[in-house]
Short mmCIF file of C-alpha atoms in Angstrom, two decimals:
data_model
loop_
_atom_site.label_atom_id
_atom_site.label_comp_id
_atom_site.label_asym_id
_atom_site.label_seq_id
_atom_site.Cartn_x
_atom_site.Cartn_y
_atom_site.Cartn_z
CA MET A 222 125.47 72.23 79.78
CA LYS A 223 128.40 73.89 81.57
CA LYS A 224 126.93 76.53 83.90
CA VAL A 225 123.61 77.06 85.68
CA CYS A 226 122.43 79.90 87.89
CA VAL A 227 120.19 78.99 90.85
CA ILE A 228 117.91 81.82 92.02
CA ALA A 229 115.98 81.25 95.26
CA ASN A 230 113.35 83.34 97.00
CA ALA A 231 114.92 83.96 100.42
CA GLY A 232 111.47 84.38 101.97
CA LYS A 233 110.37 80.82 101.24
CA ASN A 234 110.64 78.06 103.81
CA LYS A 235 113.89 76.05 103.53
CA ALA A 236 114.96 78.10 100.49
CA GLU A 237 118.65 78.00 101.46
CA GLU A 238 118.62 74.24 102.05
CA ILE A 239 116.84 73.52 98.77
CA ALA A 240 119.14 75.86 96.82
CA GLU A 241 122.16 74.00 98.16
CA GLN A 242 120.58 70.67 97.18
CA VAL A 243 119.95 71.89 93.63
CA SER A 244 123.46 73.32 93.35
CA SER A 245 124.92 70.03 94.62
CA PHE A 246 122.88 68.13 92.01
CA PHE A 247 124.60 70.07 89.21
CA CYS A 248 128.05 69.94 90.79
CA GLN A 249 127.84 66.13 91.00
CA ARG A 250 127.34 66.12 87.22
CA GLY A 251 130.27 68.42 86.52
CA ILE A 252 128.12 71.48 85.91
CA GLU A 253 129.16 74.80 87.46
CA SER A 254 126.43 76.48 89.49
CA SER A 255 126.06 79.77 91.32
CA ILE A 256 123.38 80.68 93.87
CA PHE A 257 121.57 83.99 94.24
CA PHE A 258 119.09 84.57 97.09
CA GLU A 259 116.30 86.92 96.05
CA ASP A 260 115.13 89.33 98.75
CA PHE A 261 111.82 90.91 97.72
CA SER A 262 112.22 93.65 100.32
CA GLU A 263 114.99 95.19 98.22
CA GLN A 264 115.22 96.39 94.63
CA VAL A 265 118.39 94.60 93.54
CA SER A 266 119.87 93.38 90.30
CA TYR A 267 121.44 90.01 89.72
CA CYS A 268 125.22 90.14 89.77
CA ARG A 269 126.65 89.67 86.26
CA GLU A 270 129.32 87.39 87.70
CA LEU A 271 126.57 84.96 88.73
CA THR A 272 124.68 85.00 85.44
CA GLU A 273 127.47 85.56 82.89
CA GLY A 274 127.87 82.43 80.81
CA ALA A 275 124.89 80.67 82.41
CA GLU A 276 122.95 78.54 79.96
CA CYS A 277 119.84 78.65 82.12
CA ALA A 278 118.52 79.70 85.52
CA VAL A 279 116.71 77.37 87.91
CA VAL A 280 114.31 79.50 89.97
CA LEU A 281 113.13 78.30 93.39
CA GLY A 282 109.92 79.96 94.55
CA GLY A 283 106.47 80.58 93.16
CA ASP A 284 105.16 82.35 90.08
CA GLY A 285 106.19 85.78 91.38
CA THR A 286 109.81 84.75 91.83
CA LEU A 287 109.85 83.17 88.37
CA ILE A 288 108.30 86.23 86.69
CA ARG A 289 110.81 88.51 88.34
CA ALA A 290 113.77 86.33 87.34
CA ALA A 291 112.61 85.84 83.75
CA GLY A 292 112.07 89.58 83.28
CA ARG A 293 115.48 90.48 84.64
CA LEU A 294 117.28 87.84 82.59
CA ALA A 295 115.44 88.59 79.34
CA ALA A 296 118.09 91.03 78.07
CA GLN A 297 120.75 88.31 78.49
CA LYS A 298 118.49 85.77 76.77
CA ILE A 299 118.94 83.35 79.68
CA PRO A 300 116.02 80.89 79.81
CA VAL A 301 114.45 80.05 83.16
CA ILE A 302 112.75 77.04 84.68
CA GLY A 303 110.86 77.20 87.97
CA ILE A 304 110.73 74.68 90.81
CA ASN A 305 107.67 75.50 92.87
CA ILE A 306 108.31 75.95 96.59
CA GLY A 307 105.55 78.57 96.79
CA ASN A 308 101.78 78.29 96.58
CA LEU A 309 99.98 78.03 93.23
CA GLY A 310 102.91 77.58 90.86
CA PHE A 311 101.02 78.01 87.58
CA LEU A 312 104.16 78.89 85.61
CA THR A 313 106.79 76.76 87.30
CA GLY A 314 108.13 73.71 85.47
CA ALA A 315 107.89 71.26 88.37
CA GLU A 316 106.83 70.89 91.99
CA TYR A 317 109.57 70.50 94.60
CA GLY A 318 108.60 66.86 95.20
CA ALA A 319 109.33 66.09 91.53
CA ALA A 320 112.38 68.33 91.23
CA GLU A 321 115.01 65.63 90.62
CA PRO A 322 113.35 64.11 87.50
CA ALA A 323 112.86 67.64 86.16
CA LEU A 324 116.51 68.50 86.72
CA GLU A 325 117.58 65.21 85.11
CA ALA A 326 115.52 66.11 82.03
CA LEU A 327 117.14 69.54 82.00
CA VAL A 328 120.65 68.07 82.07
CA SER A 329 119.82 65.52 79.37
CA GLY A 330 118.38 68.21 77.08
CA ASP A 331 114.82 66.85 77.17
CA TYR A 332 113.18 70.26 76.99
CA ARG A 333 112.17 73.08 74.69
CA ILE A 334 112.53 76.86 75.06
CA GLU A 335 109.44 79.04 74.72
CA GLU A 336 109.57 82.73 73.89
CA ARG A 337 107.11 84.90 75.81
CA MET A 338 106.05 88.40 74.81
CA MET A 339 106.59 91.33 77.16
CA LEU A 340 104.98 94.76 77.31
CA GLU A 341 106.62 98.17 77.20
CA VAL A 342 104.83 100.49 79.63
CA SER A 343 105.15 104.25 79.09
CA VAL A 344 103.75 107.01 81.27
CA GLY A 345 103.40 110.20 79.28
CA ASP A 346 106.22 110.25 76.74
CA ARG A 347 108.69 108.20 78.81
CA VAL A 348 109.16 104.45 79.07
CA PHE A 349 108.47 103.51 82.67
CA ASP A 350 109.10 99.76 82.78
CA THR A 351 108.74 96.42 80.98
CA ALA A 352 106.08 93.92 82.05
CA LEU A 353 106.21 90.16 81.64
CA ASN A 354 103.06 89.61 83.71
CA ASP A 355 100.91 92.74 83.71
CA ALA A 356 100.53 96.47 84.17
CA VAL A 357 97.73 97.39 86.56
CA ILE A 358 96.06 100.77 87.05
CA THR A 359 94.28 100.95 90.42
CA ARG A 360 92.56 103.63 92.46
CA SER A 361 94.52 105.43 95.16
CA GLY A 362 91.79 106.74 97.49
CA PHE A 363 89.67 104.96 100.10
CA SER A 364 86.31 103.62 98.91
CA ARG A 365 86.48 105.47 95.60
CA ILE A 366 86.09 104.31 92.05
CA ILE A 367 88.10 105.64 89.15
CA GLY A 368 87.39 106.02 85.47
CA VAL A 369 89.91 104.74 82.94
CA SER A 370 89.31 105.34 79.23
CA ILE A 371 90.68 102.76 76.81
CA PHE A 372 91.99 103.59 73.33
CA VAL A 373 93.34 100.98 70.89
CA ASN A 374 95.52 102.30 68.08
CA GLY A 375 94.23 105.77 68.86
CA LYS A 376 90.55 104.79 68.57
CA PRO A 377 88.29 105.12 71.63
CA VAL A 378 86.90 101.79 72.84
CA CYS A 379 85.29 102.25 76.25
CA THR A 380 85.62 103.74 79.71
CA TYR A 381 85.75 101.43 82.72
CA ARG A 382 84.60 102.78 86.07
CA GLY A 383 85.56 100.69 89.06
CA ASP A 384 88.70 99.72 90.97
CA GLY A 385 90.95 99.83 87.93
CA VAL A 386 92.15 97.96 84.84
CA ILE A 387 94.62 95.11 84.22
CA ILE A 388 96.65 94.99 81.01
CA ALA A 389 98.15 91.50 80.90
CA THR A 390 100.34 89.37 78.68
CA PRO A 391 99.34 85.76 77.91
CA THR A 392 101.91 84.70 80.52
CA GLY A 393 100.16 86.96 83.03
CA SER A 394 96.70 85.68 82.16
CA THR A 395 96.84 83.19 85.07
CA GLY A 396 97.75 85.93 87.57
CA TYR A 397 95.71 88.93 88.70
CA ASN A 398 93.83 88.79 85.39
CA LEU A 399 92.43 85.36 86.30
CA SER A 400 91.37 86.57 89.76
CA ALA A 401 89.54 89.50 88.15
CA GLY A 402 87.54 87.20 85.88
CA GLY A 403 89.70 87.54 82.78
CA PRO A 404 90.32 84.67 80.33
CA VAL A 405 93.18 82.19 80.52
CA VAL A 406 95.33 82.39 77.40
CA VAL A 407 97.98 79.97 76.12
CA PRO A 408 101.22 81.72 77.18
CA THR A 409 102.99 81.46 73.82
CA THR A 410 100.32 83.45 71.97
CA GLU A 411 100.83 87.13 71.16
CA LEU A 412 97.83 88.95 72.62
CA ILE A 413 97.18 91.81 75.02
CA LEU A 414 94.42 91.29 77.59
CA ILE A 415 92.41 94.22 78.94
CA THR A 416 90.42 93.29 82.06
CA PRO A 417 88.44 95.65 84.32
CA ILE A 418 88.76 95.26 88.09
CA CYS A 419 85.39 95.22 89.89
CA PRO A 420 83.67 97.33 87.20
CA HIS A 421 80.74 99.46 88.36
CA SER A 422 78.62 98.22 85.44
CA LEU A 423 76.82 95.00 84.54
CA SER A 424 77.81 95.39 80.89
CA ALA A 425 81.57 95.86 81.34
CA ARG A 426 83.58 93.09 79.71
CA GLY A 427 87.24 92.36 79.10
CA ILE A 428 88.85 92.80 75.70
CA LEU A 429 91.54 90.87 73.81
CA VAL A 430 93.61 92.70 71.21
CA SER A 431 96.51 91.70 68.99
CA GLY A 432 100.10 91.86 70.12
CA GLU A 433 100.59 94.37 67.30
CA ASP A 434 98.12 96.83 68.82
CA GLU A 435 98.88 99.83 71.00
CA VAL A 436 96.72 100.34 74.09
CA ARG A 437 96.41 103.79 75.64
CA LEU A 438 94.74 104.35 78.99
CA VAL A 439 93.68 107.77 80.27
CA VAL A 440 92.80 108.33 83.92
CA GLN A 441 89.60 110.35 84.19
CA GLU A 442 89.13 113.18 86.66
CA GLY A 443 86.96 112.17 89.61
CA LYS A 444 84.11 114.15 91.14
CA LYS A 445 86.42 114.96 94.04
CA THR A 446 89.71 115.06 92.22
CA GLN A 447 92.99 114.76 94.11
CA ASP A 448 96.68 115.01 93.30
CA GLU A 449 96.98 111.24 92.83
CA GLU A 450 93.93 109.62 91.28
CA ALA A 451 95.57 106.23 90.70
CA PHE A 452 98.72 104.15 90.51
CA VAL A 453 100.22 102.10 87.71
CA THR A 454 102.06 99.01 88.95
CA VAL A 455 104.21 96.78 86.73
CA ASP A 456 104.50 93.07 87.59
CA GLY A 457 103.47 93.88 91.17
CA GLN A 458 106.82 95.55 91.84
CA ASN A 459 107.42 98.98 90.34
CA ALA A 460 104.70 101.59 90.94
CA LYS A 461 104.11 105.18 89.86
CA LYS A 462 101.45 107.70 90.91
CA LEU A 463 99.02 108.97 88.30
CA ALA A 464 97.03 112.20 88.29
CA ALA A 465 93.82 112.91 86.38
CA GLU A 466 94.37 113.00 82.59
CA ASP A 467 97.67 111.10 82.85
CA GLN A 468 98.16 108.64 80.02
CA VAL A 469 99.69 105.17 80.10
CA VAL A 470 100.68 103.69 76.74
CA ILE A 471 101.28 99.96 76.44
CA ARG A 472 102.71 98.14 73.45
CA ARG A 473 104.63 94.96 72.78
CA SER A 474 108.25 95.18 73.90
CA LYS A 475 111.12 94.37 71.59
CA GLU A 476 112.47 92.13 74.37
CA LYS A 477 111.21 88.63 75.00
CA ALA A 478 111.48 86.37 78.02
CA TYR A 479 112.59 82.76 77.68
CA PHE A 480 111.03 79.85 79.56
CA ILE A 481 112.24 76.26 79.64
CA GLN A 482 109.43 73.73 79.32
CA LEU A 483 110.08 70.03 79.84
CA ASN A 484 108.89 67.92 76.93
CA ASP A 485 106.49 65.95 79.16
CA HIS A 486 105.08 69.18 80.60
CA SER A 487 101.91 70.61 79.01
CA PHE A 488 100.23 73.93 79.80
CA PHE A 489 96.86 72.18 79.57
CA ASP A 490 97.91 69.54 82.08
CA VAL A 491 98.79 72.33 84.52
CA LEU A 492 95.55 74.14 83.73
CA HIS A 493 93.52 71.00 84.42
CA LYS A 494 95.29 70.36 87.71
CA LYS A 495 95.43 73.90 89.07
CA LEU A 496 91.87 74.88 88.20
CA GLY A 497 90.31 72.01 90.08
CA GLY A 498 90.41 69.12 87.62
CA LYS A 499 90.67 65.62 89.01
CA GLU A 500 93.84 63.60 88.57
#
């Protein structure tokens, strides 16, 4: 390994200090490293000079920081590993307290690279964004519910009435989807999760479809329609207003994200620990 990019969430406590420690770790082993401080208050792109030639990126933050970094680096096929200095850290490869053994394993090559599917999100006939985590349609008004009709491969499936709908990747299954009562899915599978948010029905249930399927969502006109019935938000970052009858089409993206997983690190171990299992 010759070059590593360190990406740190500037909003996290001691992010600068930790980033310098990680960079120093690599420098002591003759590995070039560059540091980028992520500021979530700005829409910025990583400088190519920092990432060009990097064999991997070490991301300091929580799941949100890791998702953002992995999505942005997908086109360059740069794999990422997360060191959790945030809260839950479902997707990160190690906790900060165990960072040094994780980095030693990285340097020694004791890891594997996992490919993760992403979703292409189109509004109307234009591609809007690419999601690694999820695309979420939510209501825009106060104390109102919205109707969202679901079509899979052009066939009508159901209409959810409530606060909205989450369309998640397997990687995103432990995010908003989990909070909304959706299933947890092994992140390397190729599925699309459709989960209603606070549905106004006792019979409403989530749906899993193949990664080969195309999901189309149509915002229904409300009883008191307005210019903006809803919003579509991609990975909690990029949002667009939707009017009644607007359509959002979601299909598997041609791009993939790349995650580094240490060989002693199992998704099921993390699942057991994070969801309340005993050590």
